[in-house]
Amino acid sequence: MTKLGVDERWDLIDKISKKTVTFGEYKHTLKDAIGELTVKPLTGIPIAIAVLYGFWSFFSSFAGFFTDGFFVKLFDEHWLLWLQEIFPGKESWLYYIFVGDPSATNCFEAFGVLTSGFFVAIGVVLPAIVAFYLILTLLEDSGYLPRLAVLIDTILHRIGLHGYAIVPTILSLGCNVPAVAATRILETRKERFIMMTILAIFIPCGAQLGIMKEVIPDTMGFVIFYLFMGYLIFGFILNKIIPGKTPEMLIDVPPYQMPTAQNVGRKLWMRTSSFFKVALPFVLLGCVIVNVLYLTGFIAWMGDILSPLFIGWFGVPSETAGPLIAAFLRKDLAVAQLSAIEMTKYQMISAVVLVSIYFPCVATFAMMLREGWKELLGSIAVLAVVVTLYGGLLHLIWILLGVA
Amino acid sequence: MKILLMGHPNVGKSVLFNRLTGANVIESNYPGTTIDYTKGYMRVGGEEVEVIDVPGTFSLDPKDKAEEVAVKMLHESRDATVICVIDASKIERGLYLVLEIIEEGYPVAIALNMWDVAEDKNIKIDVVNLERILGVPVVSTTAISGEGIKELVSRSRGTAQVEVDDIFERVED
């Protein structure tokens, strides 16, 4: 078999195309006009802000409509009352694990597998996931995402990433697991490491966003802002200390396309069902494990040991130990659990931030391990530093503001 | 029989794959959606054909991990037929990958996909002549709506190895 050199190959292609392809007059279409408006900074940046704001408003109103308008009533007024009535033995450990606190008046406080477990998974997280993926799919199929990448390229280069890193970042807002896989499109190890690490630490997933919206609706904006600043700050630092390059990458900006209902529907279904397969078992299992740990006194013991760290350094109640253990299984569950702990608004912000930046959930952890154990160890080292410094910084801010 | 779907990122390989096998792999309108391969099966004339959706790659000289998967997949499937999926509106760069794969001795069939986009851009391709020069089946397709898929499947069964030297000769005719 003859093998050609690069130039020979292009020469041959040139000859072939001369004989077979004719380029007719090209008319500027509406698609091109929209295409230009969305990548030129002057018009593109306002459009991007509008798109992201629209994304957020749809997400919160859609999820809020179903959660507050329907599931909260269903679970608190019917499901919880019914379970408390029919489940035998209010003093037994079985009751504690499955129904939870017998005096609870809502499904957040009860923290049983059948009460909080199902409420978190179905009542809160499901609407959030559906809302998120519906919009994400529209953005994906229309072809807007690569344009966002072009716009944000300059900013992301400052943190050692290419503009295209916005794609894993946005995917990560749905779930960190596919986002870690998506880092494979980045060219160098350095880029992949930075991306994977700051994704796993700073980007809250859709489930977590959904539950935060329920538990801390007023202060959620600040939490997101603080996490996003962390993403930029630590990305910037990692870029400075990690050797390696962030090459310019040429990407194709595809033509805009009208998303088809069939594809949107199918993707929504695939992602929602795979969320259920992966998440539901972990939420329920997480409830069981945490309840057992409470019953055996393990969490109280951990809280005692860690209380200097929690109270002194992070400025959160020592009971936060429980949610932090749950956070390794599911972050949504951990945030739900935080709502049952008595603390000030500012402690709550710190605790939610800690739950977010502390260890990635077990599914993300497994995915990172698949990408390479050296990278995983590196990420864990970064994570330890981030939790200590960035978590502690928040406490310092509260002290300086006089609210801690 | 085994078919690999190869081509540049975001030319519609996954859309084609879902159409062929009835599978559900995620398809999106941006490059880099498929980062790992997926296997599926279709029946052609009573025969079971394995179809593999391969991550997009610009050439056989990989630039990132997803492209590495693609090239490795090709080299591990010596017995496969390759359906090269080309964006018909950017045919030249697509042909680069086609030639590389032909040079490695794989039987190839070409799907000139996104035919509708090429038509919108007023690009005309002489499919018959292209097929004559390359010596492999060339079928225009629009995977999203399903046009040309049947023809692509039936034509890709009869394809065989071709020599680049012969392509050089035929292009001068």
PDB file of C-alpha atoms in Angstrom, chain A residues 156-333:
ATOM      1  CA  LEU A 156     -10.581  30.940  30.680  1.00  0.00           C
ATOM      2  CA  HIS A 157      -7.050  31.261  29.298  1.00  0.00           C
ATOM      3  CA  ARG A 158      -6.192  33.200  32.435  1.00  0.00           C
ATOM      4  CA  ILE A 159      -6.949  30.106  34.455  1.00  0.00           C
ATOM      5  CA  GLY A 160      -5.024  27.799  32.171  1.00  0.00           C
ATOM      6  CA  LEU A 161      -7.991  26.583  30.212  1.00  0.00           C
ATOM      7  CA  HIS A 162      -9.279  26.948  26.734  1.00  0.00           C
ATOM      8  CA  GLY A 163     -12.648  28.545  26.031  1.00  0.00           C
ATOM      9  CA  TYR A 164     -13.987  25.135  25.184  1.00  0.00           C
ATOM     10  CA  ALA A 165     -13.685  24.229  28.859  1.00  0.00           C
ATOM     11  CA  ILE A 166     -17.015  25.998  29.269  1.00  0.00           C
ATOM     12  CA  VAL A 167     -18.641  22.852  27.852  1.00  0.00           C
ATOM     13  CA  PRO A 168     -17.518  20.508  30.675  1.00  0.00           C
ATOM     14  CA  THR A 169     -18.276  23.309  33.141  1.00  0.00           C
ATOM     15  CA  ILE A 170     -21.874  23.627  32.016  1.00  0.00           C
ATOM     16  CA  LEU A 171     -22.290  19.846  31.825  1.00  0.00           C
ATOM     17  CA  SER A 172     -20.986  19.763  35.370  1.00  0.00           C
ATOM     18  CA  LEU A 173     -23.848  21.934  36.562  1.00  0.00           C
ATOM     19  CA  GLY A 174     -26.035  18.971  35.639  1.00  0.00           C
ATOM     20  CA  CYS A 175     -23.801  16.217  36.980  1.00  0.00           C
ATOM     21  CA  ASN A 176     -20.050  16.107  37.606  1.00  0.00           C
ATOM     22  CA  VAL A 177     -19.684  12.558  36.255  1.00  0.00           C
ATOM     23  CA  PRO A 178     -20.212  13.188  32.497  1.00  0.00           C
ATOM     24  CA  ALA A 179     -18.321  16.462  32.945  1.00  0.00           C
ATOM     25  CA  VAL A 180     -15.197  14.640  34.118  1.00  0.00           C
ATOM     26  CA  ALA A 181     -15.488  12.373  31.069  1.00  0.00           C
ATOM     27  CA  ALA A 182     -15.901  15.406  28.822  1.00  0.00           C
ATOM     28  CA  THR A 183     -12.498  16.755  29.881  1.00  0.00           C
ATOM     29  CA  ARG A 184     -11.066  14.272  27.368  1.00  0.00           C
ATOM     30  CA  ILE A 185     -11.632  16.799  24.622  1.00  0.00           C
ATOM     31  CA  LEU A 186      -8.955  19.029  26.177  1.00  0.00           C
ATOM     32  CA  GLU A 187      -5.531  18.530  24.649  1.00  0.00           C
ATOM     33  CA  THR A 188      -2.931  18.533  27.399  1.00  0.00           C
ATOM     34  CA  ARG A 189      -2.685  16.728  30.730  1.00  0.00           C
ATOM     35  CA  LYS A 190      -2.317  20.059  32.452  1.00  0.00           C
ATOM     36  CA  GLU A 191      -5.619  21.312  31.092  1.00  0.00           C
ATOM     37  CA  ARG A 192      -7.392  18.085  31.921  1.00  0.00           C
ATOM     38  CA  PHE A 193      -6.066  18.108  35.469  1.00  0.00           C
ATOM     39  CA  ILE A 194      -7.017  21.729  36.147  1.00  0.00           C
ATOM     40  CA  MET A 195     -10.441  21.238  34.636  1.00  0.00           C
ATOM     41  CA  MET A 196     -11.224  18.016  36.453  1.00  0.00           C
ATOM     42  CA  THR A 197     -10.034  19.367  39.784  1.00  0.00           C
ATOM     43  CA  ILE A 198     -11.861  22.669  39.770  1.00  0.00           C
ATOM     44  CA  LEU A 199     -15.006  21.033  38.398  1.00  0.00           C
ATOM     45  CA  ALA A 200     -15.119  18.438  41.131  1.00  0.00           C
ATOM     46  CA  ILE A 201     -14.431  20.989  43.850  1.00  0.00           C
ATOM     47  CA  PHE A 202     -16.341  24.089  42.859  1.00  0.00           C
ATOM     48  CA  ILE A 203     -19.193  23.280  40.510  1.00  0.00           C
ATOM     49  CA  PRO A 204     -22.378  22.247  42.296  1.00  0.00           C
ATOM     50  CA  CYS A 205     -24.425  19.670  40.405  1.00  0.00           C
ATOM     51  CA  GLY A 206     -28.080  19.995  39.388  1.00  0.00           C
ATOM     52  CA  ALA A 207     -29.277  17.935  42.331  1.00  0.00           C
ATOM     53  CA  GLN A 208     -27.382  20.155  44.714  1.00  0.00           C
ATOM     54  CA  LEU A 209     -28.671  23.327  43.039  1.00  0.00           C
ATOM     55  CA  GLY A 210     -32.212  22.037  43.342  1.00  0.00           C
ATOM     56  CA  ILE A 211     -31.911  21.315  47.033  1.00  0.00           C
ATOM     57  CA  MET A 212     -30.055  24.571  47.773  1.00  0.00           C
ATOM     58  CA  LYS A 213     -32.921  26.445  46.178  1.00  0.00           C
ATOM     59  CA  GLU A 214     -35.249  24.833  48.726  1.00  0.00           C
ATOM     60  CA  VAL A 215     -33.048  25.034  51.805  1.00  0.00           C
ATOM     61  CA  ILE A 216     -31.316  28.414  51.430  1.00  0.00           C
ATOM     62  CA  PRO A 217     -33.344  30.339  48.811  1.00  0.00           C
ATOM     63  CA  ASP A 218     -32.177  33.747  50.080  1.00  0.00           C
ATOM     64  CA  THR A 219     -28.473  33.154  50.412  1.00  0.00           C
ATOM     65  CA  MET A 220     -27.970  30.756  47.524  1.00  0.00           C
ATOM     66  CA  GLY A 221     -26.780  33.552  45.250  1.00  0.00           C
ATOM     67  CA  PHE A 222     -23.885  34.266  47.577  1.00  0.00           C
ATOM     68  CA  VAL A 223     -22.939  30.578  47.816  1.00  0.00           C
ATOM     69  CA  ILE A 224     -22.836  30.279  44.020  1.00  0.00           C
ATOM     70  CA  PHE A 225     -20.823  33.478  43.740  1.00  0.00           C
ATOM     71  CA  TYR A 226     -18.323  32.284  46.347  1.00  0.00           C
ATOM     72  CA  LEU A 227     -17.939  28.933  44.596  1.00  0.00           C
ATOM     73  CA  PHE A 228     -17.522  30.579  41.213  1.00  0.00           C
ATOM     74  CA  MET A 229     -14.841  32.924  42.573  1.00  0.00           C
ATOM     75  CA  GLY A 230     -13.086  29.854  43.970  1.00  0.00           C
ATOM     76  CA  TYR A 231     -13.229  28.252  40.518  1.00  0.00           C
ATOM     77  CA  LEU A 232     -11.471  31.285  39.036  1.00  0.00           C
ATOM     78  CA  ILE A 233      -8.985  31.879  41.872  1.00  0.00           C
ATOM     79  CA  PHE A 234      -7.816  28.291  42.202  1.00  0.00           C
ATOM     80  CA  GLY A 235      -7.840  27.804  38.437  1.00  0.00           C
ATOM     81  CA  PHE A 236      -5.531  30.816  38.214  1.00  0.00           C
ATOM     82  CA  ILE A 237      -3.216  29.463  40.928  1.00  0.00           C
ATOM     83  CA  LEU A 238      -3.108  25.958  39.449  1.00  0.00           C
ATOM     84  CA  ASN A 239      -2.299  27.423  36.067  1.00  0.00           C
ATOM     85  CA  LYS A 240       0.713  29.202  37.609  1.00  0.00           C
ATOM     86  CA  ILE A 241       2.116  26.239  39.527  1.00  0.00           C
ATOM     87  CA  ILE A 242       1.453  23.318  37.212  1.00  0.00           C
ATOM     88  CA  PRO A 243       3.988  22.878  34.449  1.00  0.00           C
ATOM     89  CA  GLY A 244       2.693  22.369  30.942  1.00  0.00           C
ATOM     90  CA  LYS A 245       0.914  24.308  28.279  1.00  0.00           C
ATOM     91  CA  THR A 246      -2.540  25.398  27.319  1.00  0.00           C
ATOM     92  CA  PRO A 247      -2.318  25.343  23.551  1.00  0.00           C
ATOM     93  CA  GLU A 248      -4.621  27.342  21.370  1.00  0.00           C
ATOM     94  CA  MET A 249      -7.249  24.990  20.152  1.00  0.00           C
ATOM     95  CA  LEU A 250      -9.166  25.534  16.970  1.00  0.00           C
ATOM     96  CA  ILE A 251     -12.766  24.583  17.280  1.00  0.00           C
ATOM     97  CA  ASP A 252     -15.459  24.410  14.712  1.00  0.00           C
ATOM     98  CA  VAL A 253     -18.429  26.549  15.416  1.00  0.00           C
ATOM     99  CA  PRO A 254     -21.247  24.539  13.876  1.00  0.00           C
ATOM    100  CA  PRO A 255     -24.173  26.156  12.060  1.00  0.00           C
ATOM    101  CA  TYR A 256     -27.227  26.897  14.170  1.00  0.00           C
ATOM    102  CA  GLN A 257     -29.850  24.237  13.974  1.00  0.00           C
ATOM    103  CA  MET A 258     -33.417  24.003  15.116  1.00  0.00           C
ATOM    104  CA  PRO A 259     -33.488  21.376  17.889  1.00  0.00           C
ATOM    105  CA  THR A 260     -35.875  18.557  16.995  1.00  0.00           C
ATOM    106  CA  ALA A 261     -38.527  17.607  19.534  1.00  0.00           C
ATOM    107  CA  GLN A 262     -37.661  13.955  19.073  1.00  0.00           C
ATOM    108  CA  ASN A 263     -34.005  14.350  19.971  1.00  0.00           C
ATOM    109  CA  VAL A 264     -34.708  16.722  22.854  1.00  0.00           C
ATOM    110  CA  GLY A 265     -37.273  14.293  24.247  1.00  0.00           C
ATOM    111  CA  ARG A 266     -34.987  11.312  23.887  1.00  0.00           C
ATOM    112  CA  LYS A 267     -32.005  12.989  25.503  1.00  0.00           C
ATOM    113  CA  LEU A 268     -34.127  14.271  28.356  1.00  0.00           C
ATOM    114  CA  TRP A 269     -35.446  10.798  28.962  1.00  0.00           C
ATOM    115  CA  MET A 270     -31.988   9.175  28.796  1.00  0.00           C
ATOM    116  CA  ARG A 271     -30.452  11.637  31.212  1.00  0.00           C
ATOM    117  CA  THR A 272     -33.335  11.613  33.650  1.00  0.00           C
ATOM    118  CA  SER A 273     -33.523   7.843  33.732  1.00  0.00           C
ATOM    119  CA  SER A 274     -29.786   7.438  34.136  1.00  0.00           C
ATOM    120  CA  PHE A 275     -29.927   9.974  36.959  1.00  0.00           C
ATOM    121  CA  PHE A 276     -32.476   7.765  38.646  1.00  0.00           C
ATOM    122  CA  LYS A 277     -30.475   4.604  38.203  1.00  0.00           C
ATOM    123  CA  VAL A 278     -27.350   6.214  39.597  1.00  0.00           C
ATOM    124  CA  ALA A 279     -28.740   8.645  42.139  1.00  0.00           C
ATOM    125  CA  LEU A 280     -31.776   7.071  43.762  1.00  0.00           C
ATOM    126  CA  PRO A 281     -29.904   4.079  45.229  1.00  0.00           C
ATOM    127  CA  PHE A 282     -27.238   6.405  46.611  1.00  0.00           C
ATOM    128  CA  VAL A 283     -29.766   8.762  48.181  1.00  0.00           C
ATOM    129  CA  LEU A 284     -31.572   5.903  49.896  1.00  0.00           C
ATOM    130  CA  LEU A 285     -28.378   4.121  50.882  1.00  0.00           C
ATOM    131  CA  GLY A 286     -26.975   7.421  52.124  1.00  0.00           C
ATOM    132  CA  CYS A 287     -30.008   7.862  54.408  1.00  0.00           C
ATOM    133  CA  VAL A 288     -29.584   4.378  55.814  1.00  0.00           C
ATOM    134  CA  ILE A 289     -25.856   4.766  56.459  1.00  0.00           C
ATOM    135  CA  VAL A 290     -26.168   8.178  58.049  1.00  0.00           C
ATOM    136  CA  ASN A 291     -29.038   7.044  60.289  1.00  0.00           C
ATOM    137  CA  VAL A 292     -27.106   3.979  61.371  1.00  0.00           C
ATOM    138  CA  LEU A 293     -24.081   6.149  62.126  1.00  0.00           C
ATOM    139  CA  TYR A 294     -26.280   8.416  64.228  1.00  0.00           C
ATOM    140  CA  LEU A 295     -27.816   5.496  66.083  1.00  0.00           C
ATOM    141  CA  THR A 296     -24.460   3.977  66.909  1.00  0.00           C
ATOM    142  CA  GLY A 297     -23.212   7.320  68.176  1.00  0.00           C
ATOM    143  CA  PHE A 298     -20.459   7.447  65.579  1.00  0.00           C
ATOM    144  CA  ILE A 299     -21.455  10.870  64.299  1.00  0.00           C
ATOM    145  CA  ALA A 300     -21.614  12.386  67.786  1.00  0.00           C
ATOM    146  CA  TRP A 301     -18.161  10.916  68.434  1.00  0.00           C
ATOM    147  CA  MET A 302     -16.789  12.302  65.160  1.00  0.00           C
ATOM    148  CA  GLY A 303     -18.374  15.664  65.915  1.00  0.00           C
ATOM    149  CA  ASP A 304     -16.648  15.730  69.308  1.00  0.00           C
ATOM    150  CA  ILE A 305     -13.267  14.909  67.878  1.00  0.00           C
ATOM    151  CA  LEU A 306     -13.567  17.347  65.025  1.00  0.00           C
ATOM    152  CA  SER A 307     -15.251  20.120  66.983  1.00  0.00           C
ATOM    153  CA  PRO A 308     -12.091  22.267  67.368  1.00  0.00           C
ATOM    154  CA  LEU A 309     -11.743  22.168  63.581  1.00  0.00           C
ATOM    155  CA  PHE A 310     -15.424  22.735  62.881  1.00  0.00           C
ATOM    156  CA  ILE A 311     -16.123  25.345  65.520  1.00  0.00           C
ATOM    157  CA  GLY A 312     -12.714  26.989  65.717  1.00  0.00           C
ATOM    158  CA  TRP A 313     -11.574  26.977  62.137  1.00  0.00           C
ATOM    159  CA  PHE A 314     -14.684  26.778  59.953  1.00  0.00           C
ATOM    160  CA  GLY A 315     -17.111  28.338  62.380  1.00  0.00           C
ATOM    161  CA  VAL A 316     -19.868  25.754  61.912  1.00  0.00           C
ATOM    162  CA  PRO A 317     -21.617  23.547  64.528  1.00  0.00           C
ATOM    163  CA  SER A 318     -19.928  20.224  65.220  1.00  0.00           C
ATOM    164  CA  GLU A 319     -23.092  18.378  64.106  1.00  0.00           C
ATOM    165  CA  THR A 320     -21.990  19.254  60.572  1.00  0.00           C
ATOM    166  CA  ALA A 321     -19.930  16.052  60.761  1.00  0.00           C
ATOM    167  CA  GLY A 322     -23.051  14.039  59.837  1.00  0.00           C
ATOM    168  CA  PRO A 323     -23.885  15.899  56.634  1.00  0.00           C
ATOM    169  CA  LEU A 324     -20.220  15.831  55.615  1.00  0.00           C
ATOM    170  CA  ILE A 325     -20.244  12.050  55.783  1.00  0.00           C
ATOM    171  CA  ALA A 326     -23.466  11.977  53.772  1.00  0.00           C
ATOM    172  CA  ALA A 327     -21.890  14.390  51.277  1.00  0.00           C
ATOM    173  CA  PHE A 328     -19.524  11.720  50.091  1.00  0.00           C
ATOM    174  CA  LEU A 329     -22.518   9.675  48.936  1.00  0.00           C
ATOM    175  CA  ARG A 330     -24.805  12.453  47.758  1.00  0.00           C
ATOM    176  CA  LYS A 331     -24.373  16.195  48.086  1.00  0.00           C
ATOM    177  CA  ASP A 332     -28.090  16.871  47.756  1.00  0.00           C
ATOM    178  CA  LEU A 333     -28.750  14.652  50.737  1.00  0.00           C
TER     179      LEU A 333
END
